[in-house]
């Protein structure tokens, strides 16, 4: 080949190479969007420090609130005890009043009986005095002779003699018996007055005990009310700081998301540059060349899986809560629990409980057990400050009792409790566990 031919080939190669570089540059610049904001490490660290400080403050307030709630519970128990003691004092007072009333009635009756007995003795003594006076005036013998001389026959004479003897003895015997009765009635009257005095003392003591019990109950109730106000104030403070914590966490999440988007942009640009170089196809037909490029890069598979989980959960919004209900295929009849769930008729409803909703949402992606405690350990734990869309949130004090699916922006979807329905609501931070569980990504 001559020099002219070599020169042409050399020119074609240079032109082709230039064209390839030009096409590669054009393809890269057209595919990559403008770079998103890239927050500095110091900005992210400052956000994390603020969130950490707020989390520490929430922890302290939660500890104080727990102590206040324990104190309120103890004071409430004390109020209940004081109420029962006041009830006891009231019952004792009623019994003492009844006893005093009965003793007073008995004393009045005994006094009347004593007075009646004394009156009978006075009458008998007056009659006896008259007999003694007659006998004294006529003489014992004359009185007896006068009575005997009036007899009409020997038999009548004997009868009158016996009658005189009997009357004298009977009168003295009756007087003696009445004296004994009067003494007995007087003794009973004295005993009744003593019983009345004792009953009145018991009534006064019961009345004082009731006053003291009422005062103690009032003091306990005031202490409970004061503690309830303090507890409410602490809860309000904690809720306020929780909102600040949430805002700080959202700020950190926003900065981290910006950093992640920037890193994704860098990775995308590097991939497209590499793909553009490798996919330039030269068509050996003189000076013509063409470029083959991929289209938009698809979202990562993990993001798609998260959205599928959330879509399944959201499709059940408004479905009734049913304790024990729900599986991978959808809502099921609830179970009997012998308590609250039965009272709401959960065993007659088709629906979900909290962990059942998660089983359905993650079906086809992750197989979950129908128990929130096991769901907590089914994935990777991440701090709440790093929670993201699709994570599981858990609540519990002594043990886990609730689970919900985080939707992002401080919102979640949950099956709350008997009598309610599956709903979207804001994240509640009271008794929330410090870690979320990440099952995807």
mmCIF file with all atom_site columns, C-alpha atoms in Angstrom, residues 24-25 27-36 261-277 297:
data_model
loop_
_atom_site.group_PDB
_atom_site.id
_atom_site.type_symbol
_atom_site.label_atom_id
_atom_site.label_alt_id
_atom_site.label_comp_id
_atom_site.label_asym_id
_atom_site.label_entity_id
_atom_site.label_seq_id
_atom_site.pdbx_PDB_ins_code
_atom_site.Cartn_x
_atom_site.Cartn_y
_atom_site.Cartn_z
_atom_site.occupancy
_atom_site.B_iso_or_equiv
_atom_site.pdbx_formal_charge
_atom_site.auth_seq_id
_atom_site.auth_comp_id
_atom_site.auth_asym_id
_atom_site.auth_atom_id
_atom_site.pdbx_PDB_model_num
ATOM 1  C CA . UNK A 1 24  ? -18.433 8.704  25.053 1.00 0.00 ? 24  UNK A CA 1
ATOM 2  C CA . UNK A 1 25  ? -18.251 12.178 26.506 1.00 0.00 ? 25  UNK A CA 1
ATOM 3  C CA . UNK A 1 27  ? -23.266 9.975  26.283 1.00 0.00 ? 27  UNK A CA 1
ATOM 4  C CA . UNK A 1 28  ? -21.941 10.409 29.813 1.00 0.00 ? 28  UNK A CA 1
ATOM 5  C CA . UNK A 1 29  ? -22.912 14.030 30.096 1.00 0.00 ? 29  UNK A CA 1
ATOM 6  C CA . UNK A 1 30  ? -26.416 13.344 28.805 1.00 0.00 ? 30  UNK A CA 1
ATOM 7  C CA . UNK A 1 31  ? -27.092 10.370 31.106 1.00 0.00 ? 31  UNK A CA 1
ATOM 8  C CA . UNK A 1 32  ? -25.880 11.724 34.457 1.00 0.00 ? 32  UNK A CA 1
ATOM 9  C CA . UNK A 1 33  ? -28.197 14.292 36.180 1.00 0.00 ? 33  UNK A CA 1
ATOM 10 C CA . UNK A 1 34  ? -26.770 17.280 38.053 1.00 0.00 ? 34  UNK A CA 1
ATOM 11 C CA . UNK A 1 35  ? -25.123 16.253 41.337 1.00 0.00 ? 35  UNK A CA 1
ATOM 12 C CA . UNK A 1 36  ? -27.417 16.451 44.408 1.00 0.00 ? 36  UNK A CA 1
ATOM 13 C CA . UNK A 1 261 ? -28.178 10.192 46.851 1.00 0.00 ? 261 UNK A CA 1
ATOM 14 C CA . UNK A 1 262 ? -24.897 11.913 46.134 1.00 0.00 ? 262 UNK A CA 1
ATOM 15 C CA . UNK A 1 263 ? -23.001 8.621  46.438 1.00 0.00 ? 263 UNK A CA 1
ATOM 16 C CA . UNK A 1 264 ? -25.598 6.928  44.240 1.00 0.00 ? 264 UNK A CA 1
ATOM 17 C CA . UNK A 1 265 ? -25.122 9.701  41.704 1.00 0.00 ? 265 UNK A CA 1
ATOM 18 C CA . UNK A 1 266 ? -21.368 9.174  41.722 1.00 0.00 ? 266 UNK A CA 1
ATOM 19 C CA . UNK A 1 267 ? -21.780 5.430  41.338 1.00 0.00 ? 267 UNK A CA 1
ATOM 20 C CA . UNK A 1 268 ? -24.281 5.901  38.525 1.00 0.00 ? 268 UNK A CA 1
ATOM 21 C CA . UNK A 1 269 ? -21.964 8.278  36.702 1.00 0.00 ? 269 UNK A CA 1
ATOM 22 C CA . UNK A 1 270 ? -19.038 5.891  37.004 1.00 0.00 ? 270 UNK A CA 1
ATOM 23 C CA . UNK A 1 271 ? -21.117 2.956  35.731 1.00 0.00 ? 271 UNK A CA 1
ATOM 24 C CA . UNK A 1 272 ? -22.430 4.923  32.768 1.00 0.00 ? 272 UNK A CA 1
ATOM 25 C CA . UNK A 1 273 ? -18.954 6.087  31.856 1.00 0.00 ? 273 UNK A CA 1
ATOM 26 C CA . UNK A 1 274 ? -17.706 2.505  31.918 1.00 0.00 ? 274 UNK A CA 1
ATOM 27 C CA . UNK A 1 275 ? -20.740 1.206  30.001 1.00 0.00 ? 275 UNK A CA 1
ATOM 28 C CA . UNK A 1 276 ? -20.441 3.970  27.424 1.00 0.00 ? 276 UNK A CA 1
ATOM 29 C CA . UNK A 1 277 ? -16.819 3.043  26.707 1.00 0.00 ? 277 UNK A CA 1
ATOM 30 C CA . UNK A 1 297 ? -31.094 2.511  35.695 1.00 0.00 ? 297 UNK A CA 1
#
